[in-house]
């Protein structure tokens, strides 16, 4: 009988057995999971900060386009039309 996919079943069986015989280091997997979670959190923070600064820039450009100037009042940025 010929194998249409040209797979050697003896080699495939050996590869499966060798994968199952190796012990998995659970600590290494845990560290990888935490580092991925930290990376995702940092990317989310960077995305939020970038969007916030982009919004501020758009508002400032709209203010300048309408002939106003930016007045900073504490935590808010105000557009004073002249």
Tab-separated table of N, CA and C in Angstrom:
chain	number	residue	atom	x	y	z
A	1	UNK	N	0.845	-1.169	0.000
A	1	UNK	CA	0.000	0.000	0.000
A	1	UNK	C	0.894	1.238	0.000
A	2	UNK	N	0.576	2.201	-0.854
A	2	UNK	CA	1.388	3.416	-0.937
A	2	UNK	C	0.706	4.542	-0.173
A	3	UNK	N	1.527	5.399	0.370
A	3	UNK	CA	1.014	6.531	1.138
A	3	UNK	C	0.863	7.722	0.197
A	4	UNK	N	-0.352	8.227	-0.053
A	4	UNK	CA	-0.536	9.331	-0.995
A	4	UNK	C	0.110	10.627	-0.513
A	5	UNK	N	0.264	10.796	0.782
A	5	UNK	CA	0.858	12.022	1.317
A	5	UNK	C	2.355	11.905	1.533
A	6	UNK	N	2.923	10.763	1.185
A	6	UNK	CA	4.356	10.494	1.325
A	6	UNK	C	4.813	10.674	2.775
A	7	UNK	N	3.981	10.220	3.698
A	7	UNK	CA	4.339	10.284	5.109
A	7	UNK	C	4.893	8.954	5.554
A	8	UNK	N	5.969	8.990	6.258
A	8	UNK	CA	6.553	7.777	6.805
A	8	UNK	C	5.954	7.582	8.191
A	9	UNK	N	5.110	6.585	8.353
A	9	UNK	CA	4.417	6.390	9.633
A	9	UNK	C	5.378	6.049	10.756
A	10	UNK	N	6.477	5.384	10.454
A	10	UNK	CA	7.450	5.040	11.485
A	10	UNK	C	8.096	6.321	12.032
A	11	UNK	N	8.469	7.250	11.140
A	11	UNK	CA	9.067	8.515	11.563
A	11	UNK	C	8.049	9.359	12.307
A	12	UNK	N	6.826	9.401	11.811
A	12	UNK	CA	5.780	10.185	12.472
A	12	UNK	C	5.527	9.666	13.875
A	13	UNK	N	5.485	8.356	14.063
A	13	UNK	CA	5.252	7.768	15.371
A	13	UNK	C	6.409	8.105	16.304
A	14	UNK	N	7.647	8.063	15.809
A	14	UNK	CA	8.821	8.380	16.621
A	14	UNK	C	8.781	9.836	17.057
A	15	UNK	N	8.387	10.740	16.163
A	15	UNK	CA	8.298	12.160	16.514
A	15	UNK	C	7.250	12.403	17.589
A	16	UNK	N	6.113	11.733	17.493
A	16	UNK	CA	5.059	11.885	18.500
A	16	UNK	C	5.542	11.357	19.834
A	17	UNK	N	6.202	10.219	19.828
A	17	UNK	CA	6.698	9.649	21.073
A	17	UNK	C	7.748	10.545	21.711
A	18	UNK	N	8.629	11.132	20.913
A	18	UNK	CA	9.665	11.984	21.481
A	18	UNK	C	9.065	13.259	22.064
A	19	UNK	N	7.969	13.761	21.480
A	19	UNK	CA	7.321	14.944	22.029
A	19	UNK	C	6.643	14.647	23.359
A	20	UNK	N	6.073	13.479	23.478
A	20	UNK	CA	5.364	13.159	24.711
A	20	UNK	C	6.311	12.771	25.832
A	21	UNK	N	7.517	12.368	25.529
A	21	UNK	CA	8.458	11.945	26.558
A	21	UNK	C	9.150	13.118	27.236
A	22	UNK	N	9.227	14.267	26.564
A	22	UNK	CA	9.913	15.408	27.151
A	22	UNK	C	9.058	16.047	28.239
A	23	UNK	N	9.632	16.265	29.427
A	23	UNK	CA	8.858	16.933	30.483
A	23	UNK	C	8.735	18.424	30.165
A	24	UNK	N	7.600	18.992	30.471
A	24	UNK	CA	7.363	20.420	30.245
A	24	UNK	C	7.652	21.151	31.545
A	25	UNK	N	8.479	22.180	31.447
A	25	UNK	CA	8.822	22.978	32.612
A	25	UNK	C	7.692	23.968	32.851
A	26	UNK	N	6.876	23.734	33.869
A	26	UNK	CA	5.691	24.566	34.111
A	26	UNK	C	6.071	25.992	34.495
A	27	UNK	N	7.199	26.184	35.143
A	27	UNK	CA	7.614	27.527	35.525
A	27	UNK	C	7.923	28.359	34.283
A	28	UNK	N	8.556	27.771	33.289
A	28	UNK	CA	8.885	28.486	32.063
A	28	UNK	C	7.612	28.914	31.337
A	29	UNK	N	6.617	28.062	31.293
A	29	UNK	CA	5.356	28.395	30.652
A	29	UNK	C	4.676	29.518	31.409
A	30	UNK	N	4.719	29.475	32.737
A	30	UNK	CA	4.102	30.505	33.558
A	30	UNK	C	4.762	31.857	33.327
A	31	UNK	N	6.084	31.885	33.267
A	31	UNK	CA	6.800	33.136	33.030
A	31	UNK	C	6.435	33.692	31.660
A	32	UNK	N	6.338	32.823	30.677
A	32	UNK	CA	5.976	33.278	29.344
A	32	UNK	C	4.578	33.885	29.351
A	33	UNK	N	3.643	33.258	30.049
A	33	UNK	CA	2.273	33.772	30.112
A	33	UNK	C	2.245	35.144	30.788
A	34	UNK	N	2.984	35.309	31.877
A	34	UNK	CA	3.012	36.603	32.563
A	34	UNK	C	3.678	37.666	31.707
A	35	UNK	N	4.734	37.304	30.992
A	35	UNK	CA	5.410	38.304	30.156
A	35	UNK	C	4.503	38.726	29.004
A	36	UNK	N	3.705	37.809	28.480
A	36	UNK	CA	2.768	38.176	27.422
A	36	UNK	C	1.672	39.090	27.961
A	37	UNK	N	1.184	38.808	29.161
A	37	UNK	CA	0.165	39.667	29.767
A	37	UNK	C	0.719	41.065	30.023
A	38	UNK	N	1.958	41.132	30.484
A	38	UNK	CA	2.589	42.427	30.727
A	38	UNK	C	2.777	43.183	29.423
A	39	UNK	N	3.189	42.490	28.376
A	39	UNK	CA	3.358	43.131	27.073
A	39	UNK	C	2.032	43.674	26.560
A	40	UNK	N	0.966	42.913	26.684
A	40	UNK	CA	-0.352	43.372	26.241
A	40	UNK	C	-0.782	44.598	27.043
A	41	UNK	N	-0.565	44.585	28.354
A	41	UNK	CA	-0.927	45.730	29.192
A	41	UNK	C	-0.141	46.977	28.781
A	42	UNK	N	1.156	46.817	28.528
A	42	UNK	CA	1.969	47.962	28.102
A	42	UNK	C	1.527	48.496	26.743
A	43	UNK	N	1.184	47.600	25.835
A	43	UNK	CA	0.696	48.036	24.526
A	43	UNK	C	-0.645	48.760	24.647
A	44	UNK	N	-1.504	48.306	25.539
A	44	UNK	CA	-2.780	48.985	25.766
A	44	UNK	C	-2.553	50.391	26.321
A	45	UNK	N	-1.651	50.514	27.286
A	45	UNK	CA	-1.344	51.827	27.848
A	45	UNK	C	-0.750	52.762	26.799
A	46	UNK	N	0.156	52.245	25.986
A	46	UNK	CA	0.765	53.066	24.937
A	46	UNK	C	-0.284	53.500	23.912
A	47	UNK	N	-1.202	52.619	23.583
A	47	UNK	CA	-2.264	52.941	22.642
A	47	UNK	C	-3.190	54.014	23.211
A	48	UNK	N	-3.552	53.882	24.479
A	48	UNK	CA	-4.406	54.872	25.128
A	48	UNK	C	-3.729	56.240	25.154
A	49	UNK	N	-2.451	56.271	25.545
A	49	UNK	CA	-1.714	57.531	25.612
A	49	UNK	C	-1.593	58.172	24.228
A	50	UNK	N	-1.311	57.354	23.226
A	50	UNK	CA	-1.204	57.871	21.864
A	50	UNK	C	-2.525	58.445	21.370
A	51	UNK	N	-3.628	57.773	21.671
A	51	UNK	CA	-4.943	58.270	21.273
A	51	UNK	C	-5.302	59.560	21.984
A	52	UNK	N	-4.933	59.640	23.250
A	52	UNK	CA	-5.201	60.853	24.034
A	52	UNK	C	-4.433	62.044	23.457
A	53	UNK	N	-3.149	61.838	23.175
A	53	UNK	CA	-2.341	62.924	22.613
A	53	UNK	C	-2.821	63.306	21.209
A	54	UNK	N	-3.270	62.331	20.449
A	54	UNK	CA	-3.809	62.606	19.123
A	54	UNK	C	-5.069	63.457	19.226
A	55	UNK	N	-5.922	63.143	20.182
A	55	UNK	CA	-7.149	63.919	20.393
A	55	UNK	C	-6.812	65.357	20.786
A	56	UNK	N	-5.843	65.521	21.696
A	56	UNK	CA	-5.426	66.870	22.096
A	56	UNK	C	-4.909	67.658	20.901
A	57	UNK	N	-4.104	67.016	20.079
A	57	UNK	CA	-3.548	67.680	18.907
A	57	UNK	C	-4.649	68.089	17.923
A	58	UNK	N	-5.630	67.218	17.725
A	58	UNK	CA	-6.736	67.531	16.822
A	58	UNK	C	-7.530	68.721	17.351
A	59	UNK	N	-7.787	68.747	18.650
A	59	UNK	CA	-8.531	69.860	19.247
A	59	UNK	C	-7.740	71.169	19.117
A	60	UNK	N	-6.436	71.117	19.333
A	60	UNK	CA	-5.614	72.317	19.199
A	60	UNK	C	-5.618	72.808	17.750
A	61	UNK	N	-5.510	71.899	16.797
A	61	UNK	CA	-5.539	72.298	15.385
A	61	UNK	C	-6.877	72.921	15.005
A	62	UNK	N	-7.974	72.380	15.533
A	62	UNK	CA	-9.288	72.968	15.260
A	62	UNK	C	-9.400	74.353	15.872
A	63	UNK	N	-8.819	74.538	17.035
A	63	UNK	CA	-8.835	75.841	17.689
A	63	UNK	C	-8.066	76.865	16.854
A	64	UNK	N	-6.866	76.495	16.405
A	64	UNK	CA	-6.062	77.403	15.594
A	64	UNK	C	-6.731	77.693	14.258
A	65	UNK	N	-7.397	76.713	13.676
A	65	UNK	CA	-8.060	76.877	12.384
A	65	UNK	C	-9.230	77.855	12.484
A	66	UNK	N	-9.853	77.932	13.664
A	66	UNK	CA	-10.974	78.856	13.835
A	66	UNK	C	-10.516	80.231	14.318
A	67	UNK	N	-9.200	80.450	14.393
A	67	UNK	CA	-8.663	81.756	14.761
A	67	UNK	C	-8.500	81.953	16.260
A	68	UNK	N	-8.489	80.897	17.019
A	68	UNK	CA	-8.349	81.014	18.464
A	68	UNK	C	-6.938	80.718	18.920
A	69	UNK	N	-6.776	80.767	20.230
A	69	UNK	CA	-5.497	80.392	20.817
A	69	UNK	C	-5.756	79.529	22.038
A	70	UNK	N	-4.792	78.705	22.375
A	70	UNK	CA	-4.926	77.751	23.469
A	70	UNK	C	-4.635	78.449	24.796
A	71	UNK	N	-5.547	78.267	25.755
A	71	UNK	CA	-5.365	78.778	27.105
A	71	UNK	C	-5.421	77.569	28.026
A	72	UNK	N	-4.344	77.379	28.788
A	72	UNK	CA	-4.316	76.229	29.690
A	72	UNK	C	-4.871	76.649	31.041
A	73	UNK	N	-5.857	75.897	31.496
A	73	UNK	CA	-6.479	76.187	32.778
A	73	UNK	C	-6.435	74.973	33.682
A	74	UNK	N	-5.307	74.716	34.289
A	74	UNK	CA	-5.190	73.557	35.181
A	74	UNK	C	-5.131	72.261	34.393
A	75	UNK	N	-6.145	71.411	34.589
A	75	UNK	CA	-6.166	70.126	33.912
A	75	UNK	C	-6.879	70.176	32.565
A	76	UNK	N	-7.426	71.340	32.221
A	76	UNK	CA	-8.155	71.456	30.954
A	76	UNK	C	-7.426	72.390	30.003
A	77	UNK	N	-7.675	72.198	28.730
A	77	UNK	CA	-7.129	73.083	27.702
A	77	UNK	C	-8.328	73.799	27.079
A	78	UNK	N	-8.293	75.100	27.115
A	78	UNK	CA	-9.397	75.888	26.594
A	78	UNK	C	-8.981	76.616	25.328
A	79	UNK	N	-9.936	76.809	24.444
A	79	UNK	CA	-9.686	77.557	23.214
A	79	UNK	C	-10.345	78.925	23.367
A	80	UNK	N	-9.520	79.965	23.336
A	80	UNK	CA	-10.048	81.329	23.476
A	80	UNK	C	-10.092	81.955	22.097
A	81	UNK	N	-11.311	82.254	21.647
A	81	UNK	CA	-11.470	82.880	20.327
A	81	UNK	C	-11.236	84.382	20.483
A	82	UNK	N	-10.481	84.940	19.534
A	82	UNK	CA	-10.193	86.365	19.630
A	82	UNK	C	-10.981	87.178	18.640
